[in-house]
Coordinates of C-alpha atoms in Angstrom, one line a residue:
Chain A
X1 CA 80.0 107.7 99.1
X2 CA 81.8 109.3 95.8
X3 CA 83.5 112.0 97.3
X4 CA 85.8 112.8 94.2
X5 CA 85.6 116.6 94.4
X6 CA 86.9 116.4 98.1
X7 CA 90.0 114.0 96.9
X8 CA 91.0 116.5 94.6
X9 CA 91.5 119.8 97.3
X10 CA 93.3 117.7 99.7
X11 CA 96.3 119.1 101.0
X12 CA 99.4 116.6 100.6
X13 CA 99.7 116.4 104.4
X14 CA 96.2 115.0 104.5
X15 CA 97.1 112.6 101.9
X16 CA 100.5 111.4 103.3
X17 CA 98.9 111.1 107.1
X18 CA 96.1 109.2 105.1
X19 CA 98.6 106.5 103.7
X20 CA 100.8 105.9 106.7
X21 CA 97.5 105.1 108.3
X22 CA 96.4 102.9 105.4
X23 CA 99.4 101.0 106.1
X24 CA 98.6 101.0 109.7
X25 CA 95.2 99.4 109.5
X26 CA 96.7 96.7 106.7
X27 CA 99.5 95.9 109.4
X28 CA 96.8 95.6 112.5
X29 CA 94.6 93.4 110.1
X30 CA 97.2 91.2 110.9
X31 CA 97.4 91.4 114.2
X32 CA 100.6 93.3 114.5
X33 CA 100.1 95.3 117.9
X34 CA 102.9 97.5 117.3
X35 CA 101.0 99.3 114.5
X36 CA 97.9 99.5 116.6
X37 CA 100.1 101.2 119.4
X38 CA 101.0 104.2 117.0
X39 CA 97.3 104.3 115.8
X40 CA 96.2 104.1 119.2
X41 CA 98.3 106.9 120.4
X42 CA 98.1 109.1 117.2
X43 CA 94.2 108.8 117.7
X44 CA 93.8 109.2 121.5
X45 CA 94.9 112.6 121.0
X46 CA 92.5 113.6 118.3
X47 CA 89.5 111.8 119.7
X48 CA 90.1 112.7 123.8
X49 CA 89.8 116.2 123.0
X50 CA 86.5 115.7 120.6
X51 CA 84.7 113.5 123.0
X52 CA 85.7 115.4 126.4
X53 CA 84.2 118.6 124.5
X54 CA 81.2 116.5 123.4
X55 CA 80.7 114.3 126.8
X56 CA 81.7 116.4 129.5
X57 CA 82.9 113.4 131.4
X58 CA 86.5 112.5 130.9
X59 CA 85.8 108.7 131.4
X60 CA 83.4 108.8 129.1
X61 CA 85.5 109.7 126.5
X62 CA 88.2 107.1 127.8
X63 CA 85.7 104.5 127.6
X64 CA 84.4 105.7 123.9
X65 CA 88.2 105.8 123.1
X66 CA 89.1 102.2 124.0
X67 CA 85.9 101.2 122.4
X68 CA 86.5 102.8 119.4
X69 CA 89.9 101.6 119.2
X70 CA 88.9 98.5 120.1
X71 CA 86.3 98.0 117.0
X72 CA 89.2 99.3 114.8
X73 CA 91.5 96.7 115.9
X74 CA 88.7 93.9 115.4
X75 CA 87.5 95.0 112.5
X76 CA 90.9 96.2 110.5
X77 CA 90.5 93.8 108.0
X78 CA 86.9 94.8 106.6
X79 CA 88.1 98.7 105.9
X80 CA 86.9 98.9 102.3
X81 CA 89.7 101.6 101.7
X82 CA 86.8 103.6 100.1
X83 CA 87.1 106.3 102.6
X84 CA 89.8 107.9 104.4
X85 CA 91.2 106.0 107.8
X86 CA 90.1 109.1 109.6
X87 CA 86.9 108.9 108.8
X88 CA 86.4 105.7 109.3
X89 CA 87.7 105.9 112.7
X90 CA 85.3 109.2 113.6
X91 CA 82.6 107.8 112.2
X92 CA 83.1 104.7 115.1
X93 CA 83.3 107.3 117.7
X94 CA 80.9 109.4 116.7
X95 CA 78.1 106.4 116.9
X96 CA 79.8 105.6 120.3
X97 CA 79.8 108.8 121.5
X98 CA 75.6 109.4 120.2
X99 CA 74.4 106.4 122.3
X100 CA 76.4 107.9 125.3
X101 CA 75.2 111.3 124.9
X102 CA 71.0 110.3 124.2
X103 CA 71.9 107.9 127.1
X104 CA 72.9 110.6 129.2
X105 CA 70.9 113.6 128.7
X106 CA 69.5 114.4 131.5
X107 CA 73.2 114.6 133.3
X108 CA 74.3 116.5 130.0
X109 CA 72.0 119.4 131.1
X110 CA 73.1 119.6 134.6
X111 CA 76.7 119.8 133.7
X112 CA 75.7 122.6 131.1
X113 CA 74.0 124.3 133.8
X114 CA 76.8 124.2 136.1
X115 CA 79.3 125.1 133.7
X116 CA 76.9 128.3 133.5
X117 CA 76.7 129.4 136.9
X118 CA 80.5 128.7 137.6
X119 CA 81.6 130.9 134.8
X120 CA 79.0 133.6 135.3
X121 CA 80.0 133.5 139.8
X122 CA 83.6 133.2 139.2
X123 CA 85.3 136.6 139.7
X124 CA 88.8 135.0 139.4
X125 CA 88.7 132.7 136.4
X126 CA 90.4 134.3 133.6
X127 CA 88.4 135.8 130.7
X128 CA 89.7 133.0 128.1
X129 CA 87.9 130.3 130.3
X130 CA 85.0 132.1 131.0
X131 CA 84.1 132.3 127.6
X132 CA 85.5 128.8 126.9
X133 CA 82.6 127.7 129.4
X134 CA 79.6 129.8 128.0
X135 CA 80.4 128.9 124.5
X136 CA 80.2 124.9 126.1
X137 CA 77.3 126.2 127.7
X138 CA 75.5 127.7 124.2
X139 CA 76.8 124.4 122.9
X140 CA 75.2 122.3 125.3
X141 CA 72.0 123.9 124.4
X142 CA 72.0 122.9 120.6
X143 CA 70.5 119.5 118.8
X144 CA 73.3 116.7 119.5
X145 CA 73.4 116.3 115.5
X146 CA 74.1 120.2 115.1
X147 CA 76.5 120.4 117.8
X148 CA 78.4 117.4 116.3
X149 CA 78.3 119.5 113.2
X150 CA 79.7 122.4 114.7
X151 CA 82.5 120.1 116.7
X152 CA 83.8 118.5 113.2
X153 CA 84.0 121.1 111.1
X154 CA 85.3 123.6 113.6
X155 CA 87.4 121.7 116.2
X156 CA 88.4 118.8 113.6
X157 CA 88.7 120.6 110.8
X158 CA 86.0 117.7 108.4
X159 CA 85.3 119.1 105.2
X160 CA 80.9 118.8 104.8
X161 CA 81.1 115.9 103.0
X162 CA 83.5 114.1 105.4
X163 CA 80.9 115.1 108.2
X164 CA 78.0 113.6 106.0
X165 CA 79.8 110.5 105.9
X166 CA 81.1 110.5 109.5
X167 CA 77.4 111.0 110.2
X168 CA 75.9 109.0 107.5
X169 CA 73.7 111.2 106.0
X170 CA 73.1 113.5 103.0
X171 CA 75.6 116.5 102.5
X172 CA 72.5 118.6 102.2
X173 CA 71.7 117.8 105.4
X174 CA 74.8 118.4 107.2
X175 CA 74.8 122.0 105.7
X176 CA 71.5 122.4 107.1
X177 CA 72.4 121.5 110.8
X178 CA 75.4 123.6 110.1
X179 CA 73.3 126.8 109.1
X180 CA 70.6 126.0 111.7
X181 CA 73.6 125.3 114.5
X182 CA 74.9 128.5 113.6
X183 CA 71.4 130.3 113.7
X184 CA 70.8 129.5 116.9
X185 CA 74.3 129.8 118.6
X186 CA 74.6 133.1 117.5
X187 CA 71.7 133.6 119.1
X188 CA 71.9 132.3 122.8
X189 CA 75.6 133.9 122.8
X190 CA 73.8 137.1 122.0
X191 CA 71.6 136.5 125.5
X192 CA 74.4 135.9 127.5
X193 CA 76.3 138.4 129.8
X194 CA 79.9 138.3 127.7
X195 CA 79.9 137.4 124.3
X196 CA 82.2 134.7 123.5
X197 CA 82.9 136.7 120.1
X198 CA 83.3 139.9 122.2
Chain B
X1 CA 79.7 142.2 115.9
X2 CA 77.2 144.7 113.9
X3 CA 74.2 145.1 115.6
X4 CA 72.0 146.5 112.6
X5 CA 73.1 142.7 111.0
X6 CA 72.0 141.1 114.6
X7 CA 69.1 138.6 113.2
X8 CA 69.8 139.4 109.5
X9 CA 69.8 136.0 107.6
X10 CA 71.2 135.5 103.6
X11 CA 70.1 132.5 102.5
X12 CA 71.8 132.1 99.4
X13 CA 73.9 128.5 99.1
X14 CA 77.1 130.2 99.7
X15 CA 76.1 131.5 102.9
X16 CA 75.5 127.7 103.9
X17 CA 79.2 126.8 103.1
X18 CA 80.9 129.7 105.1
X19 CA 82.1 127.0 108.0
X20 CA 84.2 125.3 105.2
X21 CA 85.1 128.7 103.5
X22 CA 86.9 129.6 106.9
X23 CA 88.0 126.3 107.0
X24 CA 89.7 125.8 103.8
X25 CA 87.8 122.6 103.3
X26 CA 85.6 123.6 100.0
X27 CA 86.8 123.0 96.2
X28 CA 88.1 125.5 94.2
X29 CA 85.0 126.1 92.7
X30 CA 83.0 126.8 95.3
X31 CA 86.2 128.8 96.8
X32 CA 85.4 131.1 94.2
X33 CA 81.0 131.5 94.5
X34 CA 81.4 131.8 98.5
X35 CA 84.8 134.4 97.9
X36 CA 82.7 136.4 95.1
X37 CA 79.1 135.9 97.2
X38 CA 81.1 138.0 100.2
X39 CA 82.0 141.0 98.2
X40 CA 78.7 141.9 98.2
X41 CA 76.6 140.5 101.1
X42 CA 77.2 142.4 104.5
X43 CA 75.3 140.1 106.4
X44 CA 77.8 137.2 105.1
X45 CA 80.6 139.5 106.1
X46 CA 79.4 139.8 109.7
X47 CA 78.7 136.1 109.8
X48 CA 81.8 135.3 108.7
X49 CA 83.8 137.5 111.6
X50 CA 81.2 135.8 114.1
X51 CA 82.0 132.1 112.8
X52 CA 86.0 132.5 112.8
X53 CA 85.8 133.6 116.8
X54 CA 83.3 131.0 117.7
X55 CA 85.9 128.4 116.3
X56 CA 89.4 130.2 117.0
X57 CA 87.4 129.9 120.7
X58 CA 86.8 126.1 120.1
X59 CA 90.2 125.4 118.6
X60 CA 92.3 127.0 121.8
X61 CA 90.2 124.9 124.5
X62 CA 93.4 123.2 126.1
X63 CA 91.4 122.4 129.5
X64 CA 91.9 118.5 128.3
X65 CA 94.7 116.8 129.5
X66 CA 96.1 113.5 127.5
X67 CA 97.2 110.5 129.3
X68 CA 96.8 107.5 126.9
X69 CA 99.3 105.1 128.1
X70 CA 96.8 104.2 130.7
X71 CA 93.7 103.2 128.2
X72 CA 96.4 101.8 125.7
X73 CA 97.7 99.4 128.5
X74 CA 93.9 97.9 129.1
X75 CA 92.9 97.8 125.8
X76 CA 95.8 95.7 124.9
X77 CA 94.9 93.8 127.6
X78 CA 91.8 93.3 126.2
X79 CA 93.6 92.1 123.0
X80 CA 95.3 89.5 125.2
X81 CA 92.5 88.5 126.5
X82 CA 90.6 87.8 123.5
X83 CA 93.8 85.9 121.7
X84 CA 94.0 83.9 125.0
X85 CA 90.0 82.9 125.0
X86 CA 89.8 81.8 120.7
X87 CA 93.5 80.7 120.4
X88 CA 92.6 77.8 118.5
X89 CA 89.7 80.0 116.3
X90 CA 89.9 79.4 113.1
X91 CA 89.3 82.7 111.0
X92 CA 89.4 84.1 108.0
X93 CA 92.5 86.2 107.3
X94 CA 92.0 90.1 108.6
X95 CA 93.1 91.2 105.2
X96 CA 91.5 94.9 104.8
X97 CA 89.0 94.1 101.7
X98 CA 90.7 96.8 99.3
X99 CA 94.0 95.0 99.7
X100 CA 92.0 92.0 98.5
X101 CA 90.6 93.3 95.4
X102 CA 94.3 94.3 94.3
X103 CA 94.9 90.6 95.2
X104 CA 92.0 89.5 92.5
X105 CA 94.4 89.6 89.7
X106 CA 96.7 87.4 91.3
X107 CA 94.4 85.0 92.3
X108 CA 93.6 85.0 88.2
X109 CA 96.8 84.1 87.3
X110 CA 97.3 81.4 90.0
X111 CA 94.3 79.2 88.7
X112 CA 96.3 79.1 85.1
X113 CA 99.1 78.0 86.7
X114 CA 97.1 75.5 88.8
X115 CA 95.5 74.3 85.3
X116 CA 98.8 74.2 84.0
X117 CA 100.1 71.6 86.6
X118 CA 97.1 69.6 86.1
X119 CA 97.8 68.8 83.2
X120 CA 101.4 68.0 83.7
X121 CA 100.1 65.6 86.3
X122 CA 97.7 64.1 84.4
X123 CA 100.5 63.2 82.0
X124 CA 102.7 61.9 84.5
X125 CA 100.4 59.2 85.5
X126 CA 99.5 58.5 82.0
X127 CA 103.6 58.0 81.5
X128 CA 103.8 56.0 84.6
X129 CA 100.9 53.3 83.8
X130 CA 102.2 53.1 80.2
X131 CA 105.9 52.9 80.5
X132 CA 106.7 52.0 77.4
X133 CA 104.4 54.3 75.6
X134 CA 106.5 56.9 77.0
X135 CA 109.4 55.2 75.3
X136 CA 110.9 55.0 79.1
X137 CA 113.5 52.3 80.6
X138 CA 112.4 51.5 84.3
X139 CA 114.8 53.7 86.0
X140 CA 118.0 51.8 87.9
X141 CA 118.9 52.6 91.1
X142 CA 120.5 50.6 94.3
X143 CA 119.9 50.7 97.9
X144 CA 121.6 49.4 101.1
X145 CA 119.4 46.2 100.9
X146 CA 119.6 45.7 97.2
X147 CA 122.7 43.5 95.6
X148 CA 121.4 41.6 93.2
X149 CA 124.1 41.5 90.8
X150 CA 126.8 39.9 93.6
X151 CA 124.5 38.9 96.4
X152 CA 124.3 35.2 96.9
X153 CA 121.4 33.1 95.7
X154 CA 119.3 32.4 98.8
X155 CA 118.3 34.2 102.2
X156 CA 121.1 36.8 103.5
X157 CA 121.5 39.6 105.7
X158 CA 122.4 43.7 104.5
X159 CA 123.8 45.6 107.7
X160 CA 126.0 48.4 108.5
X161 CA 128.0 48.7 111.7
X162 CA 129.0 51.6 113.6
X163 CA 132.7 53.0 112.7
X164 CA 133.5 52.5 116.4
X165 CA 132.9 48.9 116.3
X166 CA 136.4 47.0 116.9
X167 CA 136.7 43.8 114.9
X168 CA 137.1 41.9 117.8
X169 CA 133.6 42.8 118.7
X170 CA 132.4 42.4 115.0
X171 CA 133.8 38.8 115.2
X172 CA 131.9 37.9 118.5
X173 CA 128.9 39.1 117.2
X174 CA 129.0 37.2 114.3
X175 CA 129.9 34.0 115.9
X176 CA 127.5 34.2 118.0
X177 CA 124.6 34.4 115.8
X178 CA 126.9 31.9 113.5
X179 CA 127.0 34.3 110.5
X180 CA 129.6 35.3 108.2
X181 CA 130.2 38.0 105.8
X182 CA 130.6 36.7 102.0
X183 CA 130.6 40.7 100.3
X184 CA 131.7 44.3 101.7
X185 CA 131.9 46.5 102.9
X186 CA 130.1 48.6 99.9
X187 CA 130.7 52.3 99.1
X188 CA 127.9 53.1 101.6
X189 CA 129.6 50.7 104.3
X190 CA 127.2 47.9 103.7
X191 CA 128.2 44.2 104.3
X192 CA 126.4 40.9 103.4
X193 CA 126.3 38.0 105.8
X194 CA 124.9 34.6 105.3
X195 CA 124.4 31.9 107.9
X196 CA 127.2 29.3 108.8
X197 CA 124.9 26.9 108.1
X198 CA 124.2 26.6 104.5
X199 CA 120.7 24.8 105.0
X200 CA 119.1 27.9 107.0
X201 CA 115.8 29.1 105.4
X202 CA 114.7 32.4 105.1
X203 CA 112.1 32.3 108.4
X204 CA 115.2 30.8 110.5
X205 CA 117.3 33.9 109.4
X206 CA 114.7 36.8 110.6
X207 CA 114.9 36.7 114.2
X208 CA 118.9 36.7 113.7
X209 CA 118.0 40.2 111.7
X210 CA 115.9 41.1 114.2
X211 CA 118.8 40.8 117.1
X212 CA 121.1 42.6 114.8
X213 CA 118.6 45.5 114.7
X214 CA 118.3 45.7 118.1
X215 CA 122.0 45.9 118.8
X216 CA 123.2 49.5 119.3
X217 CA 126.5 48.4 117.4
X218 CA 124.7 48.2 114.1
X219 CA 122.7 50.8 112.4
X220 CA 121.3 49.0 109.5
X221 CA 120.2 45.2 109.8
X222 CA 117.9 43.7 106.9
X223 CA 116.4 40.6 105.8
X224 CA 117.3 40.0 101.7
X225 CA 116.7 37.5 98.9
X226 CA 118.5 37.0 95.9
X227 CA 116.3 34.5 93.7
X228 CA 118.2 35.9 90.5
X229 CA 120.4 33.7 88.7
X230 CA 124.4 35.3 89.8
X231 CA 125.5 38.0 87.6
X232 CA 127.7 36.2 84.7

């Protein structure tokens, strides 16, 4: 995807962080495990705290991580360079992470569920995590494609045309999940007994 | 949150790039529509105050805890594993395929030098069936088993002791395979022997070569013939 517009409002940090990690994926293309192991940890970070938001399950995004990582290490030498690492790397997980979550709908709900009723009976959980778990909860309730809208341009910080190629699909598009994933979170945090935005 | 905006929807395209507004992840074109687009549109405003606390919420979720070592250690493993299974794979090089586009050029500039040494090759061989069309002497050069300036005429042995060998032990030796040194030693410590018996052919002489060879005194043991007339 041409993404020359985005290129050009990069911050330097992004840039810099973007060639170390070019450098990175030429050194694993051949096989050097040392560079993998700073990848691997640089990434684990980043990716744990998407997936476990995203999956619920904390082994599930373990598994999704090593996968992930895995592919990257297997397939280092095929990176076209015509995206950034980053993206190349969320776009892995995010596939991953799809299958896993269609896969395991049905438990998705009932964690969502009991993320619900333990923040709304818990008299002694703090304010900050009962709203942490009904925003989850109004999370859980969305479209998996506009929840994973939401997740990468709010908790990863994606710009939309990043997303669309995480995601592999028009930019038009992923500003249409966005405004409909919007839409309707506003309106199930509305229904709920505290606002998260209160 | 206002509640006389509750439901209100703008619909205009900078409403749909808020997220990335808040985010600082829009050009600074579009920067500029979405920054002017708020002065004006309440609803946008509202939004805007409802989108930023939705993510400051996201952003400050620190109920994950990060323990990689654990799934580093297995899925190096799991590299082990699979260099252990396909040692012997062959494989094409894991060269990311942007690195091998910069490589093109190169690659260009190796098949002219390739070309090059072709044809350098090509004349070579041509210079080496047709000596004399190159205007070329046949090259002079000497080895241990070549003499044939001062060797004698007929069969004769080249061979080069070991420095430790006494000359006590150099004379048994030769007495007892009734040869005799008639030249050396040479620069490179060669000598030449002939038989004691002037009448031995050259098929008599090669099994005494061969015991020579296989003596741990001598390093160098070969069967030579001078048929050249001697040097003048």
């Amino acid at each position: 995807m041409e993404n020359t517009e985005f290129r050009a409002i990069q911050p330097a940090t992004v840039r810099g962080g973007n060639d170390r990690e070019r450098e990175l994926i030429a050194r694993i293309s051949q096989g050097d495990r040392d560079a993998f192991r700073e990848l691997y940890l640089h990434y684990h970070r980043r990716l744990a705290r998407f997936l476990v938001r995203v999956t619920h399950r904390r082994e599930d995004a373990e598994d999704i991580i090593n996968d992930t990582l895995w592919i990257v290490w297997q397939r280092a030498g095929e990176f076209r360079g015509d995206s950034q690492v980053s993206t190349w790397i969320m776009g892995i997980a995010y596939r991953r992470a799809l299958n896993m979550i269609r896969s395991a709908a049905t438990h998705e709900r009932l964690i969502a569920r009991e993320a619900l009723d333990s923040a709304v009976s818990s008299h002694d959980a703090g304010r900050d995590l009962e709203n942490a778990q009904l925003l989850d909860h109004a999370l859980a309730q969305l479209p998996v494609d506009q929840r994973l809208v939401l997740e990468f341009t709010y908790y990863l910080d994606h710009s939309c045309e990043e997303v669309a190629e995480i995601m592999e699909c028009p930019v038009n598009t992923v500003k249409t999940r966005m405004f409909n994933a919007r839409r309707k979170l506003r309106a199930i945090l509305a229904e709920e007994p505290k606002g998260v935005t209160s | 949150m206002s509640i006389e905006l509750e439901g209100a929807r703008c619909n205009e395209e900078a409403a749909r790039l808020l997220p990335w507004y808040m985010t600082g992840r829009l050009s600074p074109a579009d920067v500029e529509r979405v920054a002017n687009h708020l002065q004006h549109c309440a609803i946008c405003r509202d939004d805007m105050a409802h989108e930023s606390a939705v993510r400051t919420r996201m952003k400050t979720d620190s109920r994950v805890e990060y323990a990689p070592q654990a799934g580093l250690a297995k899925t190096l493993s799991r590299i082990d594993e699979l260099a252990r299974d396909a040692p012997h794979e062959v494989s094409p090089p894991r060269v990311p395929a942007y690195r091998q586009r910069q490589r093109l050029g190169a690659v260009q500039w190796l098949t002219a030098a390739v070309l090059v040494q072709a044809l350098a090759l090509a004349w070579l061989g041509v210079s080496l069936r047709h000596p004399a069309s190159a205007g070329a002497a046949p090259p002079r050069y000497e080895t241990l088993s070549s003499d044939t300036q001062h060797a004698p005429v007929g069969p004769h042995i080249r061979a080069v002791f070991t420095p430790t060998m006494t000359l006590t032990d150099l004379h048994a030796l030769l007495a007892a395979n009734h040869l005799m040194i008639v030249r050396g030693p040479t620069d490179a410590g060669a000598y030449t022997l002939t038989s004691t018996n002037p009448l031995m052919s050259t098929a008599q002489l090669a099994p005494i070569a061969e015991i020579l060879r296989n003596d741990a005194r001598v390093l160098f043991a070969e069967l030579a013939i001078n048929d050249a007339p001697a040097a003048p």
